[in-house]
Amino acid sequence: MRIMGLDYGTKTVGVALSDPLFVTAQPYETITRERPAQFRKTIQRLEAIIKEEEVGEIVLGLPKNMNNTEGERAEETRAFQEMLERRTLLPVHLVDERLTTMEADRILEETGVAHSGRKEHIDKMAAAIILQTYLDARKN
């Protein structure tokens, strides 16, 4: 069994997976939507990954404001969480995702990914950071 990490955005969902021992998170893929409200294909792809990779739970990044309040994006994320729980029947845990995109960009820069090529990797890298945060908290 594995844990799936998600970085939910208006047009993309970054996906990461844990190793079977729940120690590390690896970027997996980025799912792109044509329109922000178009979820059918996104959910279908997530369901396929869940089945293929034997996912038993999901971690979803919750976008909080820097002052720890929740805005419109957090409300949309909570609605996505409910949809995922209904469709997958898996528990979906929320993890504070503040600054994960900036951290993902920094990691990609440090590993030599050109600025022009980072867009295709940044969402799945952010998902890996969100998932790793959850895995580390589980250990403690």
Coordinates of N, CA, C and O in Angstrom, one line a residue:
M1 N 0.8 -1.2 0.0 CA 0.0 0.0 0.0 C 0.9 1.3 0.0 O 2.0 1.2 0.5
R2 N 0.3 2.3 -0.6 CA 1.1 3.6 -0.7 C 0.1 4.7 -0.2 O -1.1 4.5 -0.2
I3 N 0.7 5.9 0.0 CA -0.1 7.1 0.3 C 0.2 8.0 -0.9 O 1.3 8.2 -1.4
M4 N -0.9 8.7 -1.3 CA -0.9 9.6 -2.5 C -0.9 11.0 -1.9 O -1.7 11.3 -1.0
G5 N -0.1 11.9 -2.4 CA -0.1 13.3 -2.1 C -0.6 14.1 -3.2 O -0.2 13.8 -4.4
L6 N -1.4 15.1 -3.0 CA -1.9 16.0 -4.0 C -1.7 17.4 -3.8 O -1.9 17.9 -2.6
D7 N -1.3 18.2 -4.8 CA -1.3 19.6 -4.8 C -2.3 20.1 -5.7 O -2.2 20.1 -7.0
Y8 N -3.5 20.5 -5.2 CA -4.7 20.8 -6.0 C -4.6 22.3 -6.4 O -4.5 23.2 -5.6
G9 N -4.7 22.5 -7.7 CA -4.7 23.9 -8.2 C -5.9 24.1 -9.1 O -6.7 23.2 -9.4
T10 N -6.0 25.4 -9.6 CA -7.2 25.7 -10.4 C -7.2 24.9 -11.8 O -8.2 24.6 -12.3
K11 N -6.0 24.7 -12.3 CA -5.9 24.0 -13.6 C -5.1 22.7 -13.6 O -5.1 21.9 -14.6
T12 N -4.4 22.5 -12.5 CA -3.6 21.3 -12.4 C -3.7 20.6 -11.0 O -4.1 21.3 -10.1
V13 N -3.4 19.3 -11.0 CA -3.3 18.6 -9.7 C -1.9 17.9 -9.8 O -1.7 17.0 -10.6
G14 N -1.0 18.3 -8.9 CA 0.2 17.6 -8.8 C 0.0 16.3 -8.0 O -0.7 16.3 -7.0
V15 N 0.7 15.2 -8.4 CA 0.5 13.9 -7.7 C 1.9 13.4 -7.3 O 2.8 13.4 -8.1
A16 N 1.9 12.9 -6.1 CA 3.1 12.2 -5.6 C 2.7 11.0 -4.9 O 1.5 10.8 -4.5
L17 N 3.6 10.0 -4.8 CA 3.4 8.8 -4.1 C 4.4 8.5 -3.1 O 5.6 8.8 -3.3
S18 N 4.0 7.8 -2.0 CA 5.0 7.3 -1.0 C 5.6 6.0 -1.5 O 5.0 5.3 -2.3
D19 N 6.7 5.7 -0.9 CA 7.2 4.3 -1.1 C 6.4 3.4 -0.2 O 5.6 3.9 0.6
P20 N 6.4 2.1 -0.4 CA 5.6 1.2 0.4 C 5.8 1.2 1.9 O 4.9 0.8 2.7
L21 N 7.0 1.7 2.3 CA 7.3 1.7 3.8 C 6.9 3.1 4.4 O 7.1 3.3 5.6
F22 N 6.3 4.0 3.6 CA 5.9 5.3 4.0 C 7.1 6.2 4.6 O 6.9 6.9 5.5
V23 N 8.2 6.1 4.0 CA 9.4 6.8 4.4 C 9.6 8.0 3.5 O 9.9 9.1 4.0
T24 N 9.5 7.8 2.2 CA 9.8 8.9 1.2 C 8.6 9.2 0.3 O 7.9 8.3 0.0
A25 N 8.6 10.4 -0.2 CA 7.6 10.8 -1.2 C 8.3 11.1 -2.5 O 9.4 11.8 -2.5
Q26 N 7.8 10.6 -3.6 CA 8.4 10.9 -4.9 C 7.3 11.5 -5.8 O 6.1 11.2 -5.8
P27 N 7.7 12.6 -6.6 CA 6.8 13.2 -7.6 C 6.4 12.1 -8.5 O 7.2 11.2 -8.9
Y28 N 5.1 12.1 -9.0 CA 4.6 11.1 -9.8 C 4.1 11.7 -11.2 O 4.6 11.3 -12.2
E29 N 3.1 12.6 -11.2 CA 2.7 13.2 -12.4 C 1.9 14.5 -12.1 O 1.5 14.7 -11.0
T30 N 1.6 15.2 -13.2 CA 0.8 16.4 -13.1 C -0.4 16.2 -14.0 O -0.2 15.9 -15.2
I31 N -1.6 16.3 -13.4 CA -2.9 16.1 -14.2 C -3.3 17.6 -14.5 O -3.5 18.4 -13.7
T32 N -3.6 17.8 -15.8 CA -4.0 19.1 -16.3 C -5.5 19.1 -16.7 O -5.9 18.1 -17.4
R33 N -6.2 20.1 -16.3 CA -7.6 20.3 -16.7 C -7.7 21.4 -17.7 O -7.1 22.4 -17.6
E34 N -8.6 21.3 -18.7 CA -8.9 22.3 -19.7 C -9.5 23.5 -19.0 O -9.2 24.7 -19.2
R35 N -10.5 23.2 -18.1 CA -11.3 24.3 -17.4 C -11.2 23.9 -15.9 O -11.3 22.8 -15.5
P36 N -11.1 25.0 -15.1 CA -11.0 24.8 -13.6 C -12.1 23.9 -13.0 O -11.9 23.1 -12.1
A37 N -13.3 24.0 -13.5 CA -14.5 23.2 -13.0 C -14.6 21.8 -13.6 O -15.6 21.1 -13.3
Q38 N -13.7 21.4 -14.5 CA -13.9 20.1 -15.2 C -13.1 19.0 -14.4 O -11.9 18.9 -14.5
F39 N -13.8 18.3 -13.6 CA -13.2 17.3 -12.7 C -13.3 15.9 -13.1 O -12.6 15.0 -12.6
R40 N -14.1 15.5 -14.1 CA -14.4 14.1 -14.4 C -13.1 13.4 -14.8 O -12.8 12.3 -14.2
K41 N -12.3 13.9 -15.7 CA -11.1 13.3 -16.2 C -10.1 13.3 -15.1 O -9.3 12.3 -14.9
T42 N -10.0 14.3 -14.3 CA -9.1 14.4 -13.2 C -9.4 13.3 -12.2 O -8.5 12.5 -11.8
I43 N -10.6 13.1 -11.8 CA -11.0 12.1 -10.8 C -10.8 10.7 -11.4 O -10.2 9.8 -10.7
Q44 N -11.1 10.5 -12.7 CA -10.8 9.2 -13.3 C -9.4 8.9 -13.3 O -9.0 7.7 -13.1
R45 N -8.5 9.8 -13.6 CA -7.1 9.6 -13.6 C -6.6 9.2 -12.2 O -5.8 8.3 -12.0
L46 N -7.1 10.0 -11.2 CA -6.7 9.7 -9.8 C -7.2 8.3 -9.4 O -6.4 7.6 -8.7
E47 N -8.4 7.9 -9.8 CA -8.9 6.6 -9.5 C -8.0 5.5 -10.1 O -7.7 4.5 -9.5
A48 N -7.5 5.7 -11.3 CA -6.7 4.8 -12.0 C -5.3 4.7 -11.3 O -4.8 3.5 -11.1
I49 N -4.8 5.8 -10.9 CA -3.5 5.7 -10.1 C -3.7 5.0 -8.8 O -2.8 4.2 -8.4
I50 N -4.8 5.3 -8.1 CA -5.1 4.6 -6.8 C -5.1 3.1 -7.0 O -4.5 2.3 -6.2
K51 N -5.7 2.6 -8.1 CA -5.8 1.2 -8.3 C -4.5 0.6 -8.7 O -4.0 -0.4 -8.2
E52 N -3.8 1.3 -9.7 CA -2.5 0.8 -10.2 C -1.4 0.7 -9.1 O -0.6 -0.2 -9.1
E53 N -1.4 1.7 -8.2 CA -0.3 1.9 -7.3 C -0.7 1.4 -5.9 O 0.0 1.6 -4.9
E54 N -2.0 0.9 -5.7 CA -2.5 0.4 -4.5 C -2.4 1.4 -3.4 O -1.8 1.2 -2.3
V55 N -3.0 2.5 -3.6 CA -3.1 3.7 -2.7 C -4.1 3.4 -1.6 O -5.3 3.0 -2.0
G56 N -3.8 3.6 -0.4 CA -4.7 3.4 0.7 C -5.2 4.6 1.4 O -6.2 4.6 2.2
E57 N -4.6 5.7 1.2 CA -5.0 7.0 1.8 C -4.4 8.1 0.9 O -3.5 8.0 0.2
I58 N -5.0 9.3 1.1 CA -4.6 10.5 0.3 C -4.3 11.6 1.2 O -5.0 11.8 2.3
V59 N -3.3 12.4 0.9 CA -2.9 13.7 1.6 C -3.1 14.8 0.6 O -2.6 14.7 -0.5
L60 N -3.9 15.8 1.0 CA -4.2 16.9 0.1 C -3.7 18.2 0.7 O -4.0 18.5 1.9
G61 N -3.0 19.0 0.0 CA -2.5 20.3 0.5 C -3.6 21.3 0.7 O -4.4 21.4 -0.2
L62 N -3.6 21.9 1.8 CA -4.6 22.9 2.1 C -4.0 24.3 2.1 O -3.1 24.6 2.9
P63 N -4.4 25.1 1.1 CA -3.8 26.5 0.9 C -4.3 27.5 1.9 O -5.4 28.0 1.8
K64 N -3.5 27.7 3.0 CA -3.8 28.7 4.0 C -3.2 30.0 3.7 O -2.1 30.0 3.0
N65 N -3.7 31.1 4.2 CA -3.1 32.4 4.1 C -1.9 32.4 5.0 O -1.8 31.6 6.0
M66 N -1.0 33.4 4.8 CA 0.2 33.4 5.7 C -0.2 33.7 7.2 O 0.6 33.3 8.1
N67 N -1.4 34.3 7.4 CA -1.8 34.6 8.8 C -2.6 33.4 9.4 O -3.3 33.6 10.4
N68 N -2.5 32.2 8.7 CA -3.2 31.0 9.1 C -4.7 31.0 8.9 O -5.4 30.1 9.4
T69 N -5.3 32.0 8.2 CA -6.7 31.9 7.9 C -6.9 31.2 6.6 O -6.0 30.9 5.9
E70 N -8.2 30.9 6.4 CA -8.5 30.1 5.2 C -9.4 31.0 4.3 O -10.3 31.6 4.8
G71 N -9.1 31.1 3.0 CA -9.8 31.9 2.1 C -10.6 31.0 1.1 O -10.9 29.8 1.3
E72 N -10.9 31.6 -0.1 CA -11.7 30.9 -1.1 C -11.0 29.6 -1.6 O -11.6 28.6 -1.9
R73 N -9.7 29.7 -1.8 CA -9.0 28.5 -2.3 C -9.1 27.4 -1.3 O -9.2 26.2 -1.7
A74 N -9.0 27.7 0.0 CA -9.1 26.6 1.0 C -10.5 26.0 0.9 O -10.7 24.8 1.1
E75 N -11.6 26.8 0.7 CA -12.9 26.3 0.6 C -13.0 25.4 -0.6 O -13.7 24.3 -0.5
E76 N -12.5 25.8 -1.7 CA -12.5 24.9 -2.9 C -11.7 23.6 -2.7 O -12.2 22.6 -3.2
T77 N -10.6 23.7 -2.0 CA -9.9 22.5 -1.6 C -10.7 21.5 -0.8 O -10.7 20.3 -0.9
R78 N -11.4 22.1 0.2 CA -12.2 21.3 1.1 C -13.3 20.6 0.3 O -13.7 19.4 0.6
A79 N -13.9 21.3 -0.7 CA -14.9 20.7 -1.5 C -14.3 19.6 -2.4 O -14.9 18.5 -2.5
F80 N -13.1 19.8 -2.9 CA -12.4 18.7 -3.6 C -12.1 17.5 -2.7 O -12.3 16.4 -3.1
Q81 N -11.8 17.8 -1.5 CA -11.5 16.7 -0.5 C -12.8 15.9 -0.3 O -12.7 14.6 -0.4
E82 N -13.9 16.5 -0.2 CA -15.2 15.8 0.0 C -15.5 15.0 -1.2 O -15.9 13.8 -1.1
M83 N -15.3 15.5 -2.4 CA -15.5 14.8 -3.7 C -14.6 13.6 -3.7 O -15.1 12.5 -4.1
L84 N -13.3 13.7 -3.4 CA -12.4 12.6 -3.4 C -12.8 11.5 -2.4 O -12.8 10.3 -2.8
E85 N -13.2 11.9 -1.2 CA -13.6 10.9 -0.2 C -14.9 10.1 -0.7 O -14.9 8.9 -0.6
R86 N -15.8 10.8 -1.3 CA -17.0 10.2 -1.9 C -16.7 9.2 -3.0 O -17.2 8.1 -3.0
R87 N -15.8 9.6 -3.9 CA -15.5 8.8 -5.1 C -14.6 7.7 -4.8 O -14.7 6.6 -5.4
T88 N -13.6 7.9 -4.0 CA -12.5 6.9 -3.8 C -12.8 6.0 -2.5 O -12.2 5.0 -2.4
L89 N -13.6 6.5 -1.6 CA -13.9 5.8 -0.3 C -12.6 5.7 0.5 O -12.5 4.8 1.4
L90 N -11.6 6.6 0.2 CA -10.4 6.6 1.0 C -10.4 7.8 1.9 O -11.0 8.8 1.6
P91 N -9.6 7.7 3.0 CA -9.5 8.9 3.9 C -8.6 9.9 3.2 O -7.6 9.6 2.5
V92 N -9.0 11.2 3.3 CA -8.2 12.3 2.6 C -7.9 13.3 3.8 O -8.7 13.9 4.3
H93 N -6.6 13.3 4.1 CA -6.0 14.2 5.1 C -5.6 15.5 4.5 O -5.0 15.5 3.5
L94 N -5.8 16.6 5.3 CA -5.4 17.9 4.8 C -4.1 18.3 5.5 O -3.9 18.0 6.7
V95 N -3.1 18.9 4.8 CA -1.8 19.3 5.3 C -1.6 20.7 4.8 O -1.8 21.0 3.6
D96 N -1.2 21.6 5.7 CA -0.9 23.0 5.4 C 0.2 23.0 4.3 O 1.2 22.4 4.4
E97 N -0.1 23.7 3.2 CA 0.8 23.7 2.0 C 1.4 25.0 1.8 O 2.0 25.3 0.7
R98 N 1.4 25.9 2.8 CA 2.0 27.2 2.6 C 3.5 27.1 2.2 O 4.2 26.3 2.8
L99 N 3.8 27.8 1.2 CA 5.2 28.0 0.6 C 5.7 26.7 -0.1 O 6.9 26.7 -0.4
T100 N 4.9 25.7 -0.3 CA 5.4 24.5 -0.9 C 5.8 24.7 -2.4 O 6.8 24.1 -2.9
T101 N 5.0 25.6 -3.1 CA 5.4 25.8 -4.5 C 6.7 26.6 -4.6 O 7.5 26.3 -5.4
M102 N 6.9 27.5 -3.6 CA 8.2 28.2 -3.6 C 9.4 27.2 -3.3 O 10.4 27.3 -3.9
E103 N 9.1 26.3 -2.4 CA 10.2 25.4 -2.0 C 10.4 24.4 -3.2 O 11.6 24.1 -3.5
A104 N 9.3 24.0 -3.9 CA 9.5 23.1 -5.1 C 10.3 23.8 -6.1 O 11.2 23.2 -6.7
D105 N 10.0 25.1 -6.4 CA 10.8 25.9 -7.4 C 12.3 26.0 -7.0 O 13.2 25.8 -7.8
R106 N 12.5 26.2 -5.7 CA 13.9 26.2 -5.2 C 14.6 24.9 -5.4 O 15.8 24.9 -5.9
I107 N 14.0 23.8 -5.1 CA 14.6 22.5 -5.3 C 14.9 22.2 -6.8 O 16.0 21.8 -7.1
L108 N 13.9 22.6 -7.6 CA 14.2 22.4 -9.1 C 15.3 23.2 -9.6 O 16.1 22.8 -10.4
E109 N 15.4 24.4 -9.1 CA 16.5 25.3 -9.5 C 17.9 24.7 -9.0 O 18.8 24.7 -9.8
E110 N 17.9 24.2 -7.7 CA 19.1 23.7 -7.2 C 19.6 22.4 -7.9 O 20.7 22.1 -7.9
T111 N 18.6 21.7 -8.5 CA 18.9 20.4 -9.2 C 19.2 20.7 -10.7 O 19.4 19.7 -11.4
G112 N 19.2 21.9 -11.1 CA 19.6 22.3 -12.4 C 18.5 22.3 -13.5 O 18.8 22.4 -14.7
V113 N 17.3 22.2 -13.1 CA 16.2 22.3 -14.0 C 16.1 23.8 -14.5 O 15.9 24.7 -13.7
A114 N 16.1 24.0 -15.8 CA 16.0 25.3 -16.3 C 14.7 26.0 -16.0 O 13.7 25.3 -15.8
H115 N 14.7 27.3 -15.8 CA 13.5 28.0 -15.4 C 12.3 27.7 -16.4 O 11.2 27.5 -16.0
S116 N 12.6 27.6 -17.7 CA 11.6 27.3 -18.7 C 11.0 25.9 -18.5 O 9.9 25.7 -18.9
G117 N 11.7 25.0 -17.9 CA 11.3 23.6 -17.8 C 10.6 23.3 -16.5 O 10.1 22.2 -16.3
R118 N 10.6 24.3 -15.6 CA 10.1 24.0 -14.2 C 8.6 23.8 -14.1 O 8.1 23.1 -13.3
K119 N 7.9 24.5 -15.0 CA 6.4 24.4 -15.0 C 5.9 23.0 -15.0 O 4.9 22.7 -14.3
E120 N 6.5 22.2 -15.9 CA 6.0 20.8 -16.0 C 6.3 19.9 -14.8 O 5.6 18.9 -14.6
H121 N 7.2 20.4 -13.9 CA 7.6 19.6 -12.7 C 7.1 20.2 -11.4 O 7.1 19.5 -10.4
I122 N 6.8 21.5 -11.4 CA 6.6 22.1 -10.1 C 5.4 21.6 -9.3 O 5.5 21.5 -8.1
D123 N 4.3 21.3 -9.9 CA 3.1 20.8 -9.2 C 3.3 19.4 -8.6 O 2.9 19.2 -7.4
K124 N 3.9 18.5 -9.3 CA 4.2 17.2 -8.7 C 5.3 17.3 -7.7 O 5.2 16.5 -6.7
M125 N 6.2 18.2 -7.8 CA 7.2 18.4 -6.8 C 6.6 19.0 -5.5 O 6.9 18.5 -4.4
A126 N 5.7 19.9 -5.7 CA 4.9 20.5 -4.5 C 4.1 19.4 -3.8 O 4.1 19.3 -2.6
A127 N 3.5 18.5 -4.6 CA 2.8 17.3 -4.0 C 3.7 16.5 -3.2 O 3.3 16.0 -2.2
A128 N 4.9 16.2 -3.7 CA 5.9 15.4 -3.0 C 6.2 16.1 -1.7 O 6.4 15.4 -0.6
I129 N 6.4 17.4 -1.6 CA 6.7 18.1 -0.4 C 5.6 18.0 0.6 O 5.8 17.8 1.8
I130 N 4.3 18.2 0.1 CA 3.1 18.0 0.9 C 3.1 16.6 1.6 O 2.9 16.5 2.8
L131 N 3.3 15.6 0.7 CA 3.3 14.2 1.2 C 4.4 14.0 2.2 O 4.2 13.3 3.2
Q132 N 5.6 14.5 1.9 CA 6.7 14.2 2.8 C 6.5 14.9 4.1 O 6.8 14.3 5.2
T133 N 5.9 16.0 4.2 CA 5.5 16.7 5.4 C 4.6 15.8 6.2 O 4.8 15.6 7.5
Y134 N 3.6 15.2 5.6 CA 2.7 14.3 6.3 C 3.4 13.0 6.8 O 3.2 12.6 7.9
L135 N 4.3 12.4 5.9 CA 5.0 11.2 6.3 C 5.9 11.5 7.5 O 6.0 10.7 8.4
D136 N 6.6 12.6 7.5 CA 7.5 13.0 8.6 C 6.7 13.2 9.9 O 7.1 12.8 11.0
A137 N 5.5 13.8 9.8 CA 4.7 14.0 11.0 C 4.2 12.7 11.5 O 4.0 12.5 12.7
R138 N 3.9 11.7 10.6 CA 3.4 10.4 11.1 C 4.5 9.7 11.9 O 4.2 8.9 12.8
K139 N 5.7 9.9 11.5 CA 6.8 9.2 12.2 C 7.0 9.7 13.6 O 7.4 8.9 14.5
N140 N 6.7 11.0 13.8 CA 6.8 11.6 15.1 C 5.6 11.4 15.8 O 5.1 11.6 16.8

